[in-house]
CSV table of C-alpha atoms in Angstrom, one decimal:
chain,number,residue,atom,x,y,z
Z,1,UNK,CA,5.5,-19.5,3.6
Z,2,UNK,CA,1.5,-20.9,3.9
Z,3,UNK,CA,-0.8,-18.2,4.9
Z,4,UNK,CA,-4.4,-19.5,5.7
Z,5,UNK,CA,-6.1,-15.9,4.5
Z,6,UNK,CA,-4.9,-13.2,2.6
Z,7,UNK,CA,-6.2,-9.9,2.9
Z,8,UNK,CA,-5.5,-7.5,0.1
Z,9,UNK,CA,-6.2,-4.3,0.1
Z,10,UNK,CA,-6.7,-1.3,-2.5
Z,11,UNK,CA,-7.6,2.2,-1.9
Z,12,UNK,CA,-9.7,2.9,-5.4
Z,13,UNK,CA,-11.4,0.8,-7.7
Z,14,UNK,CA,-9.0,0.5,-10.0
Z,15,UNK,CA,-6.8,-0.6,-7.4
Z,16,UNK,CA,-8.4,-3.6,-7.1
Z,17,UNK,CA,-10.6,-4.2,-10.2
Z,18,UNK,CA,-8.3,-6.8,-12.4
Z,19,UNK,CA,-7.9,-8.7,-8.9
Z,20,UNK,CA,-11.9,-8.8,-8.3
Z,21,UNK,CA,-12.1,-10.3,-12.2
Z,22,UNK,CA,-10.2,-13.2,-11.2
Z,23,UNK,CA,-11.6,-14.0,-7.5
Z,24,UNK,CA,-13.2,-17.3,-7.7
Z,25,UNK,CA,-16.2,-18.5,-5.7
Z,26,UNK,CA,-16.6,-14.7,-4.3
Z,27,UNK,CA,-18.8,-13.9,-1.8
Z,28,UNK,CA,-19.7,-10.4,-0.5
Z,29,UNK,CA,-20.4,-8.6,2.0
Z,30,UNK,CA,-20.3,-5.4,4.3
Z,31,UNK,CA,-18.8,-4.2,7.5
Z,32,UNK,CA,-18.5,-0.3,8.6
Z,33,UNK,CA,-19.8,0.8,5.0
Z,34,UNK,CA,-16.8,-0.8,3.2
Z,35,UNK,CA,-17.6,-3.7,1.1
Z,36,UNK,CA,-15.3,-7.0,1.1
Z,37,UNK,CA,-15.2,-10.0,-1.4
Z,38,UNK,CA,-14.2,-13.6,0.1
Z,39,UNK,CA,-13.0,-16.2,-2.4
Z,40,UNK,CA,-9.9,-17.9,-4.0
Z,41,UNK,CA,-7.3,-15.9,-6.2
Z,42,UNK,CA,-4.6,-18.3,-7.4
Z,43,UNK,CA,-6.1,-21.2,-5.4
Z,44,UNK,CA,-5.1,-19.3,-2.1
Z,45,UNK,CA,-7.6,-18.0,0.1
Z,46,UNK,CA,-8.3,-14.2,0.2
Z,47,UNK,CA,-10.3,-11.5,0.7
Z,48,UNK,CA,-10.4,-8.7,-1.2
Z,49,UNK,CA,-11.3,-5.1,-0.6
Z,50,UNK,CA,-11.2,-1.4,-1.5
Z,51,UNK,CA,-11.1,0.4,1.5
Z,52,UNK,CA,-11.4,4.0,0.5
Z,53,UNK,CA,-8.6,6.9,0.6
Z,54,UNK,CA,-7.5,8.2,3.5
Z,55,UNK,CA,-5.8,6.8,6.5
Z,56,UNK,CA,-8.9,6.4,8.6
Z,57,UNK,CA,-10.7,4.5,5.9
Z,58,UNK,CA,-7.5,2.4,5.6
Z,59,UNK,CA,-7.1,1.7,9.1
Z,60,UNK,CA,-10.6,0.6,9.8
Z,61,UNK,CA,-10.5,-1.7,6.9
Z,62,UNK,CA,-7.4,-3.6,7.8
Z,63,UNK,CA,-9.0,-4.1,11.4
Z,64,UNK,CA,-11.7,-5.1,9.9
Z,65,UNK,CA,-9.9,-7.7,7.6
Z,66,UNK,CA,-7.8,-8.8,10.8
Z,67,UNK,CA,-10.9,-9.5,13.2
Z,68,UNK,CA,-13.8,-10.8,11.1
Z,69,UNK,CA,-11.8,-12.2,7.8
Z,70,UNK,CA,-9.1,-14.0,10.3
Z,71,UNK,CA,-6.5,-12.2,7.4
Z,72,UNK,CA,-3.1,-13.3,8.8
Z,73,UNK,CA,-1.0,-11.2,6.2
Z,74,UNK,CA,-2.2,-8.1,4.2
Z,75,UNK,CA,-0.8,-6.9,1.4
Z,76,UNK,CA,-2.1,-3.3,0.2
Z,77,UNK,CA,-1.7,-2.4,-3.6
Z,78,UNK,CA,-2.0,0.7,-5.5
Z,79,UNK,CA,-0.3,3.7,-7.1
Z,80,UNK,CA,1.5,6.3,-5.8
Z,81,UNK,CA,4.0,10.0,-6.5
Z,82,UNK,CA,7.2,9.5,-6.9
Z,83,UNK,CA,9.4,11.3,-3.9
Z,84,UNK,CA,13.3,9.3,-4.6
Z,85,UNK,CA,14.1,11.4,-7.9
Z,86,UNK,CA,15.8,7.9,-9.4
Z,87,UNK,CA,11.8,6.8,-9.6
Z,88,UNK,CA,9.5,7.3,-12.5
Z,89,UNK,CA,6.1,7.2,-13.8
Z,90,UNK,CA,5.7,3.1,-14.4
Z,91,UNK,CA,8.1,2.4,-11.8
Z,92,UNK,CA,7.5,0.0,-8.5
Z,93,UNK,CA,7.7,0.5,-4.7
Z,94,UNK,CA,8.0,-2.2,-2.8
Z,95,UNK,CA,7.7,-1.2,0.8
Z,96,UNK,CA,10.4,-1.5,3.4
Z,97,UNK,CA,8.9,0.4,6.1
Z,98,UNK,CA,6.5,2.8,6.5
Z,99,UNK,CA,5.8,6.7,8.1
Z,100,UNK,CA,2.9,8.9,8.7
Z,101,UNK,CA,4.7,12.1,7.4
Z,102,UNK,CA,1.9,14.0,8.6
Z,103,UNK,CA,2.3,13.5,12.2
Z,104,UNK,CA,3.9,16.6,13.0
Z,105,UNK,CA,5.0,17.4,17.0
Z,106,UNK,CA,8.0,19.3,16.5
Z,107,UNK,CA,6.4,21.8,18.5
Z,108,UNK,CA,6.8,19.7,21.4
Z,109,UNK,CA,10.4,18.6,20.3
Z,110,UNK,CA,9.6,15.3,18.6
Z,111,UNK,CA,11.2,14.2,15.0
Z,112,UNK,CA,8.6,14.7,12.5
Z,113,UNK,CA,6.7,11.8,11.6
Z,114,UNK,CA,7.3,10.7,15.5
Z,115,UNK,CA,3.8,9.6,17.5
Z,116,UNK,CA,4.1,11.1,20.9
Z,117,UNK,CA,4.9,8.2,23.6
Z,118,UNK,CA,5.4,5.9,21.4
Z,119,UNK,CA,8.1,2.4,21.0
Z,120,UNK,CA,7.4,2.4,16.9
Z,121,UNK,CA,6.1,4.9,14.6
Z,122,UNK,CA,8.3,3.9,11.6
Z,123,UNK,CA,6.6,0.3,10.6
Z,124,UNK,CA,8.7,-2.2,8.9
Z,125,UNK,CA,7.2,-4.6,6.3
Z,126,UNK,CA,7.9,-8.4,6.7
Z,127,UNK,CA,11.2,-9.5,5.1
Z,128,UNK,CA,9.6,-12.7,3.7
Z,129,UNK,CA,6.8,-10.8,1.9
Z,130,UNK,CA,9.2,-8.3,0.4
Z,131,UNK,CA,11.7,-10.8,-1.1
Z,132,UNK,CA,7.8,-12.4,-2.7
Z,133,UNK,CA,7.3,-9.2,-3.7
Z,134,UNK,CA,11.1,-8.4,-5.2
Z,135,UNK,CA,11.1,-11.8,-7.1
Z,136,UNK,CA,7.8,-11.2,-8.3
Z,137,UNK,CA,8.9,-7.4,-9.4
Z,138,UNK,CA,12.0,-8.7,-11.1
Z,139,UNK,CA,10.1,-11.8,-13.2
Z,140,UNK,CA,7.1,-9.0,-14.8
Z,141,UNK,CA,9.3,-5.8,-14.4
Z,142,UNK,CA,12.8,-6.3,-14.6
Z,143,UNK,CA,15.1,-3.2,-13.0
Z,144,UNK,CA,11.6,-1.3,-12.3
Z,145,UNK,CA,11.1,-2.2,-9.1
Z,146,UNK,CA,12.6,-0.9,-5.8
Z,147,UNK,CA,12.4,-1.5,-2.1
Z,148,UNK,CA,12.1,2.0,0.1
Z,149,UNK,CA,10.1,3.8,2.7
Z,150,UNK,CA,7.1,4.3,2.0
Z,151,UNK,CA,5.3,7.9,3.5
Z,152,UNK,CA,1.6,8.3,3.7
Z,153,UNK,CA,-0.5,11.2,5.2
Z,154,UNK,CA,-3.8,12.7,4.4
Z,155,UNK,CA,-2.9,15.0,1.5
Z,156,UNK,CA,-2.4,14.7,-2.0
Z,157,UNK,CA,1.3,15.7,-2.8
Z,158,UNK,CA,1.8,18.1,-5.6
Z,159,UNK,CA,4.5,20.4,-4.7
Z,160,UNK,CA,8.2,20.0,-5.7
Z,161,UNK,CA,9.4,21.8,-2.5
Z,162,UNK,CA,7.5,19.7,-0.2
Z,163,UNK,CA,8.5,16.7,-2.5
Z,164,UNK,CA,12.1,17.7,-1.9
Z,165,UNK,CA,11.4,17.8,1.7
Z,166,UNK,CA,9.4,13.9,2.1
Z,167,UNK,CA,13.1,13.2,0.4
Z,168,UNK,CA,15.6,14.8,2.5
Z,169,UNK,CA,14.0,15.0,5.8
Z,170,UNK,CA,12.6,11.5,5.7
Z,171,UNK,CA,14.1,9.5,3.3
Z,172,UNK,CA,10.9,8.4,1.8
Z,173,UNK,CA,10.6,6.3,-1.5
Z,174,UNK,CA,7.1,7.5,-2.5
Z,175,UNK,CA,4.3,9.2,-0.8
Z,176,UNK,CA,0.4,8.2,-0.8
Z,177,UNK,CA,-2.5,8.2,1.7
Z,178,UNK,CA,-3.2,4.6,3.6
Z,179,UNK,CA,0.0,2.5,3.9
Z,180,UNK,CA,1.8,3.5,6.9
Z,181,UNK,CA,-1.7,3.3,8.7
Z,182,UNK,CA,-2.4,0.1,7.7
Z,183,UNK,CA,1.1,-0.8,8.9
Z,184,UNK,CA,0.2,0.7,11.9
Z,185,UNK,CA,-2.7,-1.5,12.3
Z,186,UNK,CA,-0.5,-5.1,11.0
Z,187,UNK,CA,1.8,-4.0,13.8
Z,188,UNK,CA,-0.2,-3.2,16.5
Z,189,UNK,CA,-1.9,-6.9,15.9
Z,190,UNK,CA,1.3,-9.0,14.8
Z,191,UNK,CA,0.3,-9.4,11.4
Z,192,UNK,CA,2.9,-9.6,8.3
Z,193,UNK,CA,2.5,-6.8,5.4
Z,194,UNK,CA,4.1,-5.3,2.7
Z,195,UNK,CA,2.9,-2.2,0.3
Z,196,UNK,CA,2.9,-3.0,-3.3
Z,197,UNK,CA,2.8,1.3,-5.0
Z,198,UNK,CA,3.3,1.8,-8.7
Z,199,UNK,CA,4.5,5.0,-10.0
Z,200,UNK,CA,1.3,7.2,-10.9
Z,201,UNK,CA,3.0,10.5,-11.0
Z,202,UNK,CA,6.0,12.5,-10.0
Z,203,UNK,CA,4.0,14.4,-6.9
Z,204,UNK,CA,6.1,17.8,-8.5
Z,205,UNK,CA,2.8,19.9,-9.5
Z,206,UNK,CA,2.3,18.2,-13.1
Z,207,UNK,CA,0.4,15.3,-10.8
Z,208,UNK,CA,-3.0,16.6,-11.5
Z,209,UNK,CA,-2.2,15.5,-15.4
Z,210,UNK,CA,-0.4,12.8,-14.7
Z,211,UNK,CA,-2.3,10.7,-12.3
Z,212,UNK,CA,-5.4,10.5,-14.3
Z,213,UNK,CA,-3.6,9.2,-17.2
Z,214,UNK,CA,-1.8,7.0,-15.6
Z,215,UNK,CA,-3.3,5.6,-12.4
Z,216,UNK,CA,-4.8,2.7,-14.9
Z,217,UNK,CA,-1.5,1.7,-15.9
Z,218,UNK,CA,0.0,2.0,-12.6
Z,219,UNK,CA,-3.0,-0.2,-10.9
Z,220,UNK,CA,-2.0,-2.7,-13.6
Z,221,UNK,CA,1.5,-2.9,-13.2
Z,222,UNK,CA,0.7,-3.4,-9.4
Z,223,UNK,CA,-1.5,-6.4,-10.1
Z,224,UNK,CA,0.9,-8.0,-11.9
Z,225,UNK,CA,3.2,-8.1,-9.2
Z,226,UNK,CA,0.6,-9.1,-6.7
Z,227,UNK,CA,-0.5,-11.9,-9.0
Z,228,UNK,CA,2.9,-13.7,-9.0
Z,229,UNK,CA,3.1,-13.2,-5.6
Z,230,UNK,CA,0.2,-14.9,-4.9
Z,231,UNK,CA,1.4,-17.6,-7.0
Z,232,UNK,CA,4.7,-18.0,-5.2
Z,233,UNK,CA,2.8,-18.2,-1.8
């Protein structure tokens, strides 16, 4: 599997920071207010961005990526809350699909999740960079590591009814706020992805202690994985 750029993608600092240590040759520069960093990472080819939080932010950064960095597979990185109840803090998603669970037209009869007059709004990650990412999982965190759907909307989960909910209703792995959108955008352009999330909390209402305390740990474990996949590429 030979990809000529990379583009990998984190939504906060920390998301990215260990990665942008060990980008050789870097050069930088701006598009739409978000800030991208070309160079080599493992001897591949990559560029290397924080795109912001939120699903706009997200979105507009992997176009970006796509059109003016030629990226011809993205992998976005990060942490996440735990929805599967088998998950803990530490633990890894690694993405087989993703869903807007804030798309809501049940009004109008549509599933939740469901964009109106649309083939696709569940997007599935590429098989080839999800067994990378599986192998890479199981070499640096043996039996951590899971593959599941991964939900993302523009709120910040912390409440164990609507936890219970993102679980029953759509099946989802973990929740955060850019993935499915930037599989939206890798769809929409024929571009491989997978979404690399690490355990930050358990999105049940202790969140606002746990994710500061752990989004550092989480971001690392996530690195880690990205790093070896790199490697393998």
């Amino acid at each position: 599997m030979t990809y000529g750029t990379i583009g990998i993608m984190g939504a906060m600092q920390e998301e990215i920071e260990l990665l942008l240590a060990q980008l050789d040759n870097r050069l930088t520069e701006q598009h739409a207010g978000i800030t991208y960093h070309r160079g080599e990472f493992q001897g591949k080819k990559v560029v290397l961005t924080r795109s912001g939080v939120g699903k706009v932010n997200a979105a507009v950064c992997t176009q970006i990526l796509i059109d003016r960095f030629g990226a011809d597979a993205i992998i976005f990185t990060g942490v996440a809350g735990a929805v599967d109840p088998q998950l803990n803090i530490g633990d890894i998603v690694i993405s087989t699909s993703s869903l807007q669970h804030d798309v809501d037209v049940t009004a109008l009869g549509f599933p939740r999740g469901t964009i109106p007059y649309q083939e696709v709004s569940e997007y599935p990650s590429d098989s080839g960079l999800i067994a990378l990412a599986e192998a890479a999982g199981q070499k640096v965190y043996a039996d951590r590591c899971l593959t599941g759907k991964v939900l993302s909307g523009d709120q910040f989960i912390a409440d164990r009814s609507t936890v219970k909910g993102l679980y029953d209703e759509l099946g989802g792995a973990c929740t955060e706020m850019e993935g499915a959108s930037v599989a939206q955008v890798c769809y929409m352009n024929n571009i491989p992805h997978v979404i690399i999330r690490s355990m930050s909390d358990k999105a049940d209402g202790s969140a606002h202690v746990n994710f500061a305390e752990f989004t550092v740990e989480a971001a690392n474990r996530s690195f880690a994985i990205v790093n070896e996949m790199v490697k393998a590429l």
